[in-house]
Structure formats: C-alpha cells, structure tokens
Coordinates of C-alpha atoms and ligand atoms in Angstrom, one line a residue:
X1 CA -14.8 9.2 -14.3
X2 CA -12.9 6.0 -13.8
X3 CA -13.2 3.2 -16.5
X4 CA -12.2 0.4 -14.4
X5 CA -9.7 -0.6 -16.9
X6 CA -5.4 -0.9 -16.8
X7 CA -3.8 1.8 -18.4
X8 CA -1.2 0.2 -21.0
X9 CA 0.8 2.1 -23.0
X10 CA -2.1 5.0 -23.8
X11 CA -4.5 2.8 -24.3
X12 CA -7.4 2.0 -21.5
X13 CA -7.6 -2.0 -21.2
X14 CA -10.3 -4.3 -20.0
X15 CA -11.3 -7.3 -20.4
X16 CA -11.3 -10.9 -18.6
X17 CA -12.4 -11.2 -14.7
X18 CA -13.3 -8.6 -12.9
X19 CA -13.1 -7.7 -9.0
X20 CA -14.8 -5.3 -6.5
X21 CA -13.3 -2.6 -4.8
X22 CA -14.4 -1.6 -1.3
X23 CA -16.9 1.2 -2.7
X24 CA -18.6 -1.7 -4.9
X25 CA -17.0 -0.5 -8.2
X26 CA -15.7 -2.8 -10.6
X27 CA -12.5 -3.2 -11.9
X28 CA -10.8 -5.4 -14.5
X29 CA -8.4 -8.1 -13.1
X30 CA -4.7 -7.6 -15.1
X31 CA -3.6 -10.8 -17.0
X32 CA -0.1 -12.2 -18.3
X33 CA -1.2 -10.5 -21.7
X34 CA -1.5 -7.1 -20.3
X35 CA 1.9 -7.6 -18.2
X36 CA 3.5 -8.7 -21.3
X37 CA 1.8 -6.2 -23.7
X38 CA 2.9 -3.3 -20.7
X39 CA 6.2 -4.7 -20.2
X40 CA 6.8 -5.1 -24.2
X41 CA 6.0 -1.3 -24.6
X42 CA 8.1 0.2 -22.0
X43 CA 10.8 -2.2 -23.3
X44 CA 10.1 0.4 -26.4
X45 CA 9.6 3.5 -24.3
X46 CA 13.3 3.2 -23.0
X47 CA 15.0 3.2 -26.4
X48 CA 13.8 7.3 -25.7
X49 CA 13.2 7.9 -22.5
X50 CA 16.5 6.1 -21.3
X51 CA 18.3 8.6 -22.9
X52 CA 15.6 11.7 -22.6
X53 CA 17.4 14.5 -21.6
X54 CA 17.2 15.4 -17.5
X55 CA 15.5 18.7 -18.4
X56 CA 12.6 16.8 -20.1
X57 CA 12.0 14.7 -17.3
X58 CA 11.7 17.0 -14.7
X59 CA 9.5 18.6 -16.9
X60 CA 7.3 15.3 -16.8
X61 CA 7.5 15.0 -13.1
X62 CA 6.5 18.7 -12.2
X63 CA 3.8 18.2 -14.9
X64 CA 2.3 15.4 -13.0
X65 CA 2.6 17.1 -9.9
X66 CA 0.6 19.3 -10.8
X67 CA -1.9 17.4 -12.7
X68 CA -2.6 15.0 -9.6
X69 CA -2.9 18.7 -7.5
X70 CA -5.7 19.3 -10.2
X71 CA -7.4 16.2 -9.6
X72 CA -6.7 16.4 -5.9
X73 CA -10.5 17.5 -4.7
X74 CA -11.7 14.0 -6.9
X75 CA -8.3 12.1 -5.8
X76 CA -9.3 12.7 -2.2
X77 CA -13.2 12.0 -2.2
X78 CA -12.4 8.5 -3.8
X79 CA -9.5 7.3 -2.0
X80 CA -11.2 8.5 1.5
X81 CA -13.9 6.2 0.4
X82 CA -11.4 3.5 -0.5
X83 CA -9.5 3.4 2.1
X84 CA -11.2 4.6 5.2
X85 CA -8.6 7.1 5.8
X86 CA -9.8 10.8 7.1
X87 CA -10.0 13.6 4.6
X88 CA -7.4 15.3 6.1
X89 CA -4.5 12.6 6.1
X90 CA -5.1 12.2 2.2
X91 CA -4.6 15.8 1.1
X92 CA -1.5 15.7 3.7
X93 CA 0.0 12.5 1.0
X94 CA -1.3 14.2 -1.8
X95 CA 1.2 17.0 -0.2
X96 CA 3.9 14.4 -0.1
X97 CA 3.4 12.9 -3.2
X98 CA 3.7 15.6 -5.6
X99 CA 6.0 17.2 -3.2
X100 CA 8.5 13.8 -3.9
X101 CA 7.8 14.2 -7.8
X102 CA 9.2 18.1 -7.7
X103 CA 11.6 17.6 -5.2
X104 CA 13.1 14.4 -7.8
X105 CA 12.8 17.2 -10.5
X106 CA 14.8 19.4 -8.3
X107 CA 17.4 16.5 -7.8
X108 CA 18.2 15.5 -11.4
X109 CA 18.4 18.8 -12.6
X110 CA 21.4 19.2 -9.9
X111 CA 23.1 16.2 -11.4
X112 CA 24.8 15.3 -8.5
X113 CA 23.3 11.8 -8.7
X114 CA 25.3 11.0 -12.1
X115 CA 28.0 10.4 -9.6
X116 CA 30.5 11.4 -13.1
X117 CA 33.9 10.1 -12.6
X118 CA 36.9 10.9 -14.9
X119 CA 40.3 9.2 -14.7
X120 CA 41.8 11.1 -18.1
X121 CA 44.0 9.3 -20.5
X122 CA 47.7 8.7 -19.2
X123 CA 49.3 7.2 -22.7
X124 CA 53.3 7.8 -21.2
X125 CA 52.7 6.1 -17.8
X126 CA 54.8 3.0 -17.7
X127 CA 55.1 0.4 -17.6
X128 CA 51.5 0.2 -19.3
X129 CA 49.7 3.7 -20.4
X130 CA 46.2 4.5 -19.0
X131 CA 43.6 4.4 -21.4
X132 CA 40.4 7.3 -21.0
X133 CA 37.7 6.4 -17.9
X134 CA 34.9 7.8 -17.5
X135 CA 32.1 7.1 -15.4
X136 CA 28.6 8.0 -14.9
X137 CA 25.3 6.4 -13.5
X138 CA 22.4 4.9 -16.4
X139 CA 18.8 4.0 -15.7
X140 CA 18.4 0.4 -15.7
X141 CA 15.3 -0.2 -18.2
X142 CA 11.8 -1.0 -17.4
X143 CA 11.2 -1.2 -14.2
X144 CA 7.7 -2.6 -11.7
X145 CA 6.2 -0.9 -8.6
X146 CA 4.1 -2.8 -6.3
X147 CA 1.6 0.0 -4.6
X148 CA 1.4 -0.1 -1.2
X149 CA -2.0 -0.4 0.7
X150 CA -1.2 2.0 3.4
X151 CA 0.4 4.7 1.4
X152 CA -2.5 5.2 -1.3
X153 CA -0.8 8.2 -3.0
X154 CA 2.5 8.7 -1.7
X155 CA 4.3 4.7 -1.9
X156 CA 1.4 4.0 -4.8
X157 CA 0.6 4.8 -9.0
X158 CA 2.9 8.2 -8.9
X159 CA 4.3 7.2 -5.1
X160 CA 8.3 7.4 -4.3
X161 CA 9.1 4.0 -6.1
X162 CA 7.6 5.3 -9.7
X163 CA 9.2 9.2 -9.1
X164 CA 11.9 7.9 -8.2
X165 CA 12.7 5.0 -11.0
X166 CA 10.7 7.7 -13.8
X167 CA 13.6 10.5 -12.5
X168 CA 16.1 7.8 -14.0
X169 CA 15.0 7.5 -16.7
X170 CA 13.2 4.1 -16.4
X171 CA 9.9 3.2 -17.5
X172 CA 7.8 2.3 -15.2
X173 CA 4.7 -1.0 -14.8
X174 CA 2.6 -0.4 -11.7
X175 CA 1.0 -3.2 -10.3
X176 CA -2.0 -1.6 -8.5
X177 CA -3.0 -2.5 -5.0
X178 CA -6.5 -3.4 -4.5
X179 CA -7.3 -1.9 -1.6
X180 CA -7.1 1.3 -3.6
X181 CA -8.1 0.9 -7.6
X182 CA -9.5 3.8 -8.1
X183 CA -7.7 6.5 -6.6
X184 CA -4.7 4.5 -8.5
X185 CA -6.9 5.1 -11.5
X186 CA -7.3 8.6 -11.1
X187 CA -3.7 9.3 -10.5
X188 CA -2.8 7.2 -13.7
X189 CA -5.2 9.3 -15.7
X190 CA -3.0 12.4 -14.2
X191 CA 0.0 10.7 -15.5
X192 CA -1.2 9.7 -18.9
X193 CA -2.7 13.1 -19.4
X194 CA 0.7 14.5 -19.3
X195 CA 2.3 12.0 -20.9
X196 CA -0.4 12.4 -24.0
X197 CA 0.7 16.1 -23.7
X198 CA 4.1 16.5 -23.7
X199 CA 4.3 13.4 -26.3
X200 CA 6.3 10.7 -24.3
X201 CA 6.8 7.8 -25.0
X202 CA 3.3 6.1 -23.8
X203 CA 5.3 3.0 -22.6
X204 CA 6.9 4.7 -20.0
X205 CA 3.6 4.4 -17.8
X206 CA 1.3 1.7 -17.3
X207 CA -1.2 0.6 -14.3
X208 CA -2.0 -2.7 -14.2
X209 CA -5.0 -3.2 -11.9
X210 CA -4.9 -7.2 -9.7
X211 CA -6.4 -8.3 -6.8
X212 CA -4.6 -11.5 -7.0
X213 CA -0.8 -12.6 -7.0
X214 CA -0.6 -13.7 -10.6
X215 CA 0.3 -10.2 -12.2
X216 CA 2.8 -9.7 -9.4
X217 CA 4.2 -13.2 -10.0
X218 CA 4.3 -12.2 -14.0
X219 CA 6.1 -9.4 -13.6
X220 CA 9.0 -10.0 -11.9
X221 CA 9.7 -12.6 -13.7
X222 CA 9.6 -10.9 -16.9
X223 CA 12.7 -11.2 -18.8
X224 CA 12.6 -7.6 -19.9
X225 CA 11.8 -6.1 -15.9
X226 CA 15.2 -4.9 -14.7
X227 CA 14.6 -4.1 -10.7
X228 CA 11.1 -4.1 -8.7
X229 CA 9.9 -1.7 -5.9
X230 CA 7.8 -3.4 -3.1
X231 CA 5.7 -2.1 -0.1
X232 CA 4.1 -4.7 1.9
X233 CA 3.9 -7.7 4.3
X234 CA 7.2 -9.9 4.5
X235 CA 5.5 -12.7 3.4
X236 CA 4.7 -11.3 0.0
X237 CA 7.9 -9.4 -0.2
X238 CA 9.9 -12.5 0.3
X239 CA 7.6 -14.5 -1.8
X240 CA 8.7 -12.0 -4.8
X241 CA 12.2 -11.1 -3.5
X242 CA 13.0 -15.7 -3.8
X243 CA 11.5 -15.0 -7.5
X244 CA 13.3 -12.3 -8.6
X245 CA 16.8 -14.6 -7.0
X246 CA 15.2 -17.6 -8.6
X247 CA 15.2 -16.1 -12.3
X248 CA 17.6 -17.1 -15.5
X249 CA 18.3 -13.6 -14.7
X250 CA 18.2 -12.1 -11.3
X251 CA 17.2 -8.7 -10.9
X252 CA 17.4 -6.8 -8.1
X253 CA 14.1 -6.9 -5.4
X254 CA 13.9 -3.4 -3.4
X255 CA 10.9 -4.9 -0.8
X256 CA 10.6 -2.5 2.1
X257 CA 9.0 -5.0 4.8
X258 CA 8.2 -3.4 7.4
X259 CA 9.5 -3.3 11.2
X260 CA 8.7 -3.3 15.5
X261 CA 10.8 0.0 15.3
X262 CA 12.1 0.0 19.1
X263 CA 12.4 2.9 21.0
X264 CA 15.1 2.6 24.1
X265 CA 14.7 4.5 27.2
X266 CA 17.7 5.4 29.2
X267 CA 17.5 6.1 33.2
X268 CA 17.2 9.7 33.2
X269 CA 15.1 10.3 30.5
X270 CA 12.7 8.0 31.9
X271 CA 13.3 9.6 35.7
X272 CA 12.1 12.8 34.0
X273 CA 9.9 12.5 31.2
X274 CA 8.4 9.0 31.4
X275 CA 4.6 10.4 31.5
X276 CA 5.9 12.5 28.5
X277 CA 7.5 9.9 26.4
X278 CA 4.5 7.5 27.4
X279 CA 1.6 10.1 26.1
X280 CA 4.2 10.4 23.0
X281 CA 4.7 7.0 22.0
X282 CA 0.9 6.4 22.5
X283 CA 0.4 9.1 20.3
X284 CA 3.0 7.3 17.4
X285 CA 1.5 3.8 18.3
X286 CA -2.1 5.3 16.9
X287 CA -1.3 7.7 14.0
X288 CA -2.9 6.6 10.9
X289 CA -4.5 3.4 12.7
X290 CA -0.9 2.1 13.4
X291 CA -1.0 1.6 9.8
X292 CA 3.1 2.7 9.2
X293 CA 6.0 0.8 8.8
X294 CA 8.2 3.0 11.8
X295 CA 5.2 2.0 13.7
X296 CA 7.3 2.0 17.4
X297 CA 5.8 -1.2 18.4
X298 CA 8.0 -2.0 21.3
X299 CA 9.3 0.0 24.1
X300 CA 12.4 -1.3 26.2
X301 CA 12.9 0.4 29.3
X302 CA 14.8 -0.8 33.0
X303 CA 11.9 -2.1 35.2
X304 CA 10.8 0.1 38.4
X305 CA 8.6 2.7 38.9
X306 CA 9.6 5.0 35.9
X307 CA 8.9 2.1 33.6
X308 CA 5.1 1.7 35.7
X309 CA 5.1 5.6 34.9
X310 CA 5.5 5.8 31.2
X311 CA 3.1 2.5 31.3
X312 CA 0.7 4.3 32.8
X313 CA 1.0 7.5 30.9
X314 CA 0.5 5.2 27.6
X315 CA -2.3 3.5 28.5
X316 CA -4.0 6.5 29.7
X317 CA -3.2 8.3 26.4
X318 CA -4.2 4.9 24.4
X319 CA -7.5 4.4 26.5
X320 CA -8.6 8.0 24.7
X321 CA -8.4 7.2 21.3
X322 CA -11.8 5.9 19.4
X323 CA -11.7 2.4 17.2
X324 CA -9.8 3.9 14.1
X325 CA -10.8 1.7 10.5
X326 CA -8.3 -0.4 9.3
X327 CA -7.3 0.1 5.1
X328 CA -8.8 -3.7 4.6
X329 CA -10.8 -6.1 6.4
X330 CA -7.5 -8.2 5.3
X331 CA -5.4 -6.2 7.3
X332 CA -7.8 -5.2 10.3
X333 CA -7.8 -9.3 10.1
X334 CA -4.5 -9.5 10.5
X335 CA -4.1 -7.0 13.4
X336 CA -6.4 -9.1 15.2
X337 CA -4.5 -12.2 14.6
X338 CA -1.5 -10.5 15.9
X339 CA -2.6 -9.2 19.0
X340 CA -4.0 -12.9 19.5
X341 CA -0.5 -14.1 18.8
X342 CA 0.6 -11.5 21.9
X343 CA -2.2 -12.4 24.3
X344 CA -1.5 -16.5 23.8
X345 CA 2.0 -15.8 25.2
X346 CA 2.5 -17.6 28.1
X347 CA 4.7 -14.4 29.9
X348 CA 2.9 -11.7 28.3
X349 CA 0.5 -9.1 30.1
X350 CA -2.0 -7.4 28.6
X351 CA -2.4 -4.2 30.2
X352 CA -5.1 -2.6 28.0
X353 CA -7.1 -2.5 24.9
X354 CA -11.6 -3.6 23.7
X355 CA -12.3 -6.4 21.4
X356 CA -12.7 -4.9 17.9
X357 CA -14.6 -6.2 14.7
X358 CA -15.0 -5.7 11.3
X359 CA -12.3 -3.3 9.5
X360 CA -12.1 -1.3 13.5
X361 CA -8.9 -1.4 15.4
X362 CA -8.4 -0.7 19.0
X363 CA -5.1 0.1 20.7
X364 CA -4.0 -3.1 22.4
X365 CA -0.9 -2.3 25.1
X366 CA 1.1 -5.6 26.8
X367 CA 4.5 -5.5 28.6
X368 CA 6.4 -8.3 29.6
X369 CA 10.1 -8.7 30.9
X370 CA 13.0 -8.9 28.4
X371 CA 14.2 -11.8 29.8
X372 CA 10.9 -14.0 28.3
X373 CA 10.9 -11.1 25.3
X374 CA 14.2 -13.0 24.7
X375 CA 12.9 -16.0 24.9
X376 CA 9.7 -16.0 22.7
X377 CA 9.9 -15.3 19.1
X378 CA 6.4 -14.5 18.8
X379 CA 7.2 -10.9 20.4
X380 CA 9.7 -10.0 18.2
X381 CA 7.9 -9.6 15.2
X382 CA 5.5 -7.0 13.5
X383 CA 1.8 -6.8 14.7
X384 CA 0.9 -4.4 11.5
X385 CA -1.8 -1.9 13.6
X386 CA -1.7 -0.3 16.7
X387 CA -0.4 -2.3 19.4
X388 CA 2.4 -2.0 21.7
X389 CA 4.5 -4.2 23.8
X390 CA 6.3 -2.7 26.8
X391 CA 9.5 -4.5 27.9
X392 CA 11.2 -4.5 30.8
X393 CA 14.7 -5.0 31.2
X394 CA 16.4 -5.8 34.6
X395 CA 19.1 -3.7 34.4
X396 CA 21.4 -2.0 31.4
X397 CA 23.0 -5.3 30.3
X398 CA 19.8 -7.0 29.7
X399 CA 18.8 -3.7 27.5
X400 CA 21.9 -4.1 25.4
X401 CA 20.9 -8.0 25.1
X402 CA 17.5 -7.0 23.6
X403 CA 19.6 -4.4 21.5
X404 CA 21.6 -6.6 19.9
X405 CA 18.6 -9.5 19.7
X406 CA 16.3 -7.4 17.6
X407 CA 15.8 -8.3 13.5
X408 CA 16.7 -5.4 11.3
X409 CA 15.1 -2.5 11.7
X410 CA 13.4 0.5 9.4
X411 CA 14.4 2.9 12.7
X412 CA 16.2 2.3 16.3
X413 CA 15.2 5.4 18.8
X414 CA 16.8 6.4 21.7
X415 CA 15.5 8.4 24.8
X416 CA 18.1 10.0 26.6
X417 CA 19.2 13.3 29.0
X418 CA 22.4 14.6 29.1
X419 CA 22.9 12.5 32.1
X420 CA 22.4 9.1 30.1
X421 CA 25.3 10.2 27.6
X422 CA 27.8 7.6 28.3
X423 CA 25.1 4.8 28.3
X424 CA 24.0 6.2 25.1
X425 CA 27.3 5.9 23.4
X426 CA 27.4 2.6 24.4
X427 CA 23.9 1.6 23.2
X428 CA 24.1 3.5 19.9
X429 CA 26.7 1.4 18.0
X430 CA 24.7 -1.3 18.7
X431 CA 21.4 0.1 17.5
X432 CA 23.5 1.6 14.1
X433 CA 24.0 -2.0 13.2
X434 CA 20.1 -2.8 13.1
X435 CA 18.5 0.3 11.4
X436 CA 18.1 2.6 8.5
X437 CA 17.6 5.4 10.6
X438 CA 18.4 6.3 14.1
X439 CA 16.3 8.4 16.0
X440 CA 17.6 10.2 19.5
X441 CA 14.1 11.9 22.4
X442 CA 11.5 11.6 19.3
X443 CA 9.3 9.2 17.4
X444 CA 9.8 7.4 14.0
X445 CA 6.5 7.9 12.7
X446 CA 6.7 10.5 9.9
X447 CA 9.4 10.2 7.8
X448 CA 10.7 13.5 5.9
X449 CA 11.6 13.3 2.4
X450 CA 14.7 14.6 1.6
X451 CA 18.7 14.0 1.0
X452 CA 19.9 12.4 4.3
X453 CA 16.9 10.1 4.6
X454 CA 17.4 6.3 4.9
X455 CA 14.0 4.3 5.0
X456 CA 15.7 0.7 5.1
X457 CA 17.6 -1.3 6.8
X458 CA 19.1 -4.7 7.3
X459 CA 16.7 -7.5 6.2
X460 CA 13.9 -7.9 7.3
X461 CA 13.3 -4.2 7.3
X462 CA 14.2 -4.3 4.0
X463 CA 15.8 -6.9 0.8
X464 CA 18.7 -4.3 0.2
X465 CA 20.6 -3.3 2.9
X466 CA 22.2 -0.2 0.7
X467 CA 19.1 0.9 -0.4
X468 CA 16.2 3.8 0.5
X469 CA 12.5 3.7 -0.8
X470 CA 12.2 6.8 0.5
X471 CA 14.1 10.4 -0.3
X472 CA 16.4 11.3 -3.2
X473 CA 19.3 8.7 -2.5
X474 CA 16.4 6.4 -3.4
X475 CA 17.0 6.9 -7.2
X476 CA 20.4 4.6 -6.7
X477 CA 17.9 1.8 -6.9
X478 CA 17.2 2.1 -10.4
X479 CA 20.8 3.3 -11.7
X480 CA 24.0 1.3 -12.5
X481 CA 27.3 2.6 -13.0
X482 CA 28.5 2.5 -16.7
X483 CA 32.3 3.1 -17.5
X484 CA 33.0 4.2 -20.8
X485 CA 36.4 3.5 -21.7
X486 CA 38.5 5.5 -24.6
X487 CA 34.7 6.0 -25.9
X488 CA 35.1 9.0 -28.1
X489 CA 33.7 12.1 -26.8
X490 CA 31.0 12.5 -29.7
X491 CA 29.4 8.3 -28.6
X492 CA 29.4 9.1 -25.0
X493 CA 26.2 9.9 -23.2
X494 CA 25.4 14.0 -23.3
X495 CA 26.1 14.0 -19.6
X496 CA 29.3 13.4 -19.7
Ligands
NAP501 P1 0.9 -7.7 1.0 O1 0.1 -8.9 1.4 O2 2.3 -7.8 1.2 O3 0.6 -7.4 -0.5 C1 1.3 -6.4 -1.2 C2 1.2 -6.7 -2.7 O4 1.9 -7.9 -3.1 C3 -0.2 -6.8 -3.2 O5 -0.2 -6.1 -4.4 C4 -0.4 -8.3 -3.4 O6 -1.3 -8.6 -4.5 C5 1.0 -8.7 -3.8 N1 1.3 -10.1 -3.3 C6 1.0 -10.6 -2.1 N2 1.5 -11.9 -2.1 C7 2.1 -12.1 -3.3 C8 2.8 -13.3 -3.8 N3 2.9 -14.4 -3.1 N4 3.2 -13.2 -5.1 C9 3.0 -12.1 -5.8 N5 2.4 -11.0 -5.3 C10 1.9 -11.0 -4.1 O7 0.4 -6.4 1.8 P2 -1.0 -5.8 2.0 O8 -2.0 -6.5 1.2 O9 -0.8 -4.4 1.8 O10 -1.2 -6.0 3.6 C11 -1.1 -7.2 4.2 C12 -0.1 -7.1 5.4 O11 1.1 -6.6 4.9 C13 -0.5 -6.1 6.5 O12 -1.3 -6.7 7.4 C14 0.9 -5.8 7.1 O13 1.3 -6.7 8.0 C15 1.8 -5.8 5.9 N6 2.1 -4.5 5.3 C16 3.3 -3.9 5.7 C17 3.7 -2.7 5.2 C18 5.0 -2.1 5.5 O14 5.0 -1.0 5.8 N7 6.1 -2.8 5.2 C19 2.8 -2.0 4.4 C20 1.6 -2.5 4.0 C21 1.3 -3.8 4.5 P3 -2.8 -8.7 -4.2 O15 -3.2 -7.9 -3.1 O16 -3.4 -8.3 -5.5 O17 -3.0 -10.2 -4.0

C-alpha cells in the first residue's frame, strides 16, 4: 500500500502540496524542512554507519536485495503503470538492480576497494627518519541521489548511485523522480523494512518525493551533503553541477548526462555486413523507446553504396517497429522537439519516420554529409528518443574530422574486419580520447555491470571525467583517501 508520503529517517512524512503521478495517485511534494530534517539525520546515521563494519553492510545490501525481489510482483505492476514500460523490461531492472546491490556486497567484502597502502616507519633513514603511513579509502558522509526517469529501479531509490554510495558506508538522501513515485515508494519501503530489521541507523535512508526543482536545489547545497549522484538531461545536471561549484563548500557533482554515442564504420565492415550492422543499429536505436543514454544516435560511415546499403537496411528494420510510449509526456515532448530541431536543418535529410503524439514515439532516421554535420551544431547533440542521423563522410580523413569533432562521449563504437585493422588503429586513439567505453562490431546499448565497466566520460557525457555511475569502480565516487600518520595501531580504522 503506498502512503504517498517521504520516507525520513523511519518515519513516513507528509504534509504541504501535493502532486499527481501519471496513475492519478497522489503524492506529497518534499520541502526544505524534510531535506533538512533527512539530511540532519543521516548527518547522525554516519557517526555509525561510517564506521559499520563491511560485513554488516553487505549484510544490509543482500537484505534489500532480497526484500525488493519480494515485493518484485507489486514493484512491477506499479512501475509498468508509471512508466509505460513493458512488463518484461521491468522484471529485467529489477534483475539488475538487486543484482548491483549483491554484487556491491560481493565487492566490499573482497576489500580490494580500501586501496590500503603501508609505507612502515623508517626512524634511522637520514638525513630525516620516516615517520609510519598508512593509507586507506573512507566514505565521505551523507550523500544525495537524483533518480533517474528512464532507469526506474536500476539508476533510482536502491539504483547503482544509492548501492554504490550505501557499500561505502555513506548515508544516503534520494530525491525521487516523478515520473516514478510510487514504484520509488515501494522500493523505499523494501529498504526501510530492512533497515527497521537489522536495527540501522534509520538516517542512513531517506526518499524524498518532488516534482519540482526546489528539493534538488536544497540539497546540494546542504552544508552537511558531501557528493551527489545525477541521472538526467544536461541542462539539469549542469544547473546542479554550477551549484554544487558555486557553494562555500564545493562538493563533488557525479551528473551522468547523457550522449549521441557514435558508432564508426570502416570500409570492409561496411562492404560486408552493412545490411547487418544497419538491421543492428536499428535494433539499438529502438530498445526501450530510445530511452538510454548509449543510445547510438549517429552513424558515420564513407559515402557510396555501402553507406545507401546499411541506410536501407535501417530504415527497413526502423519502418517495423510500432509507436513505443515515451516515460513522460515531458520527455516524449522533448523527442519531438528534437527531431524538429533535425528536420529544420537546412542540409539534413529525412529519410524516414510518422508524426507521433501524446507520450508515442516513432523512429525518425536522417543522414546528411559530415562536411555540413561539421558545420551545424544542432546535429551534434542528443535527441533523447529514438532517432538516428546517418553521416556520410567523403573519404577516411573527413571520418577522423568527425572523430575528433564529437563532445565527450558515454561510448565510441567501431565497425571493423580484419581488413580495416590499420585504419582502426588509427581511428581508435582518437575515439579513446572522447569516451568512457569503447566498443569494437557491437552496440552500446546494454551496459554490464561489473569490474571493468566505465559508464562516463569526458564532459558532457559526464561532470567527472574519472568517474563510473555504473559497476563496482563506481564506489570511488563516494570514498576519499585518508592517511593516517604514526596513528597508533589501537586509533586506526579496523581495516587497517
Ligand atoms: P531532468 O530534467 O534532467 O531531471 C532530472 C532530475 O533533476 C529531476 O529530479 C528534476 O526534478 C531535477 N531537476 C531538473 N532541473 C533541475 C534544476 N534546475 N535544479 C534542480 N533540480 C533539477 O531529466 P528528466 O526529467 O528525467 O528528463 C528530461 C530530459 O533529460 C530527457 O528528455 C532527456 O533528454 C534527458 N535525460 C537524459 C538521461 C541520460 O541518460 N543522461 C536520462 C534521463 C533523461 P523534477 O523532475 O522534480 O523537476
């Protein structure tokens, strides 16, 4: 049963204006009191929880695992309704998400992530003696989580960000998205039922429930909020990331912003597999309504008949799928006013795609040369849905020119046969230099979570170049490196 209220601290909250979500229920709009009264108690919370032991918190993380797989049948009915997405895609996050909250419980327990350094005591070295150095990783202190809108479980209330930052040892303030309140309800009822039961600290988990910017804007400027995790549009992000720079205090602003993801086709691989790679990228282009940040939304290939072949393949593949619904009307807004943006170009062609309406998105494919791609900034940036742009380069130089033009990137992929080796060695520096990840003959949609796994990239992609939101390097963000200097033995941290 969902009460519509924040979770602070244990306690359910109302109060004060309330807004709709898309299934008509109600839910109480957060306030600078509840962001301080949250904030204030997980301020609390870390005086324990910072220095919980890392046995106890995988304990918490596997126990809300397995609370949210509880709730999953209830989790799934509501945030289908929410959101618009299909049954099946939601149990397949609820997979990921409580798969990310073991597999962080798996990681800390290793302990490789302490990073512990010892440089022992050298008291005869001359001309000066060494004193003891040791060095280990702490969490940071509280810490706030923007949900996501297109990630309802699995970048959301118990998403990466908040597994990630609890794994720490850092209490965590969600600021709910409202595309989803209830499903971030029910999850935060998982949470707090574990927390009730394996008495933690309360303040380690609140959900503060907004459909405005003001409880965003609150938080991060809270003296006591140490680093924020952000999902979302780079307008927002770099709204909050200027705030967060702009305070007495800056704190670090993780704001994964999203990307055009290019894919890169040599020669060969587009002599020999363009109708394949075309039917592929379509196929990428459409998953989830186009609704992912490694959404590959451009395609640079040398112009010629391969190129008209994977063009053709694409549009073929595109002109089967049905209108898909959008996670808002906001955002299915948006899409439109993107693809707008493409079609006023004066050197871009649109090659395929139906008007669409409400919250309905229809695959929208344009090409146009990369010499006017090179010339019109419009192009370059992010149409958030499920629209490609084609680009045709003249010959390999002009490729690289698009290569090295390109904003940072969330992923860079490259097609190639053996034959285009050389040309790939060439083009891949260049592409390492934009992305988080590099892909080579696939398609950046579906990102594994895991150890090797970089979902970032140089801004815009993301705020913090050295940073993941997404696999178990991602717990960096809310760590700093202590050094503990002649500290006796019995003071240091248990850790060490
Ligand atoms: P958004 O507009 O970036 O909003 C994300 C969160 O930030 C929401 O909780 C929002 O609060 C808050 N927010 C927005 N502007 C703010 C500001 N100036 N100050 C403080 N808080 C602020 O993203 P969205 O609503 O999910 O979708 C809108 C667009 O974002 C999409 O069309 C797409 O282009 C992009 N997007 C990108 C990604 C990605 O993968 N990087 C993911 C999702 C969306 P309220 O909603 O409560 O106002």
């Amino acid at each position: 049963m969902l009460t519509g209220n924040h979770l602070i601290a244990g306690t359910w909250v109302g109060g004060g204006a309330r807004f709709a979500s898309a299934t008509a229920q109600e839910f109480s709009a957060g306030t600078a009191d509840h962001v301080d009264a949250a904030v204030q108690a997980a301020e609390e919370a870390f005086a324990s929880f910072g220095w919980s032991t890392r046995t106890e918190r995988a304990t918490l993380l596997r126990r809300i695992a397995d609370e949210i797989d509880a709730r999953g049948a209830d989790i799934t009915q509501i945030g289908t309704a929410e959101t618009g997405l299909p049954t099946a895609r939601l149990e397949g996050e609820r997979g990921r998400t409580t798969g990310q909250l073991r597999l962080f419980a798996d990681h800390i327990e290793q302990g490789d992530y302490l990073d512990r350094r010892h440089d022992p005591a050298l008291p005869n070295r001359a001309p000066l003696p060494r004193p003891e150095l040791r060095m280990i990783q702490r969490p940071l202190g509280p810490v706030a989580v923007f949900g996501a809108s297109n990630f309802p479980l699995a970048f959301s209330v118990a998403g990466g960000d908040t597994a990630a930052a609890l794994a720490a040892g850092c209490p965590v303030i969600v600021k709910g998205h409202p595309a989803h309140p209830g499903t971030g309800e029910l999850v935060a009822q998982a949470i707090d039922a574990v927390i009730q039961a394996t008495g933690t600290h309360p303040g380690v988990f609140s959900l503060i429930q907004s459909d405005g910017i003001e409880v965003g804007t609150r938080l991060v400027q809270h003296p006591l909020i140490r680093a924020v995790g952000f999902t979302g549009s780079l307008a927002a992000g770099r709204a909050l990331f200027d705030l967060c720079a702009q305070r007495p205090e800056p704190i670090p602003f993780f704001g994964e912003l999203g990307a055009v993801n290019p894919m890169f086709l040599l020669p060969a691989a587009a002599a020999n597999r363009a109708e394949d790679i075309g039917t592929g990228w379509a196929g990428s282009l459409t998953m989830g309504a186009g609704q992912f940040c490694t959404n590959p939304g451009i395609a640079v290939v040398l112009a010629g008949p391969d190129a008209a072949r994977f063009g053709e393949a694409a549009q073929a593949a595109l002109a089967d799928t049905a209108p898909q619904t959008m996670l808002t009307e906001g955002i299915a807004d948006a899409y439109r006013a993107g693809a707008q943006r493409v079609a006023d170009s004066p050197s871009a062609q649109h090659l395929m795609g139906q008007p669409c309406s409400g919250r309905e998105a229809t695959p929208q494919l344009f090409t146009v040369s990369a010499a006017d791609w090179l010339q019109e900034n419009p192009l370059q940036h992010e149409v958030f849905g499920p629209l490609g742009i084609i680009v045709t380069a003249s010959d390999l130089t002009e490729l690289h020119e698009v290569a090295r033009k390109i904003d940072g990137q969330l992923t860079c992929t490259l097609h190639f046969d053996a034959a285009d080796t050389s040309q790939a060695a060439a083009l891949l520096p260049l592409l390492e230099r934009k992305a988080g990840r590099v892909l080579a003959n696939g398609f950046p949609t579906g990102v594994e979570v895991c150890d090797s796994m970089v979902h970032g990239g140089p801004y815009p992609a993301s705020t913090n170049f050295g940073a993941t939101s997404v696999g178990t390097l991602s717990i960096r963000r809310f760590l700093r490196p202590v050094c503990y200097q002649n500290i006796p033995v019995s003071l240091l941290p248990e850790e060490l």
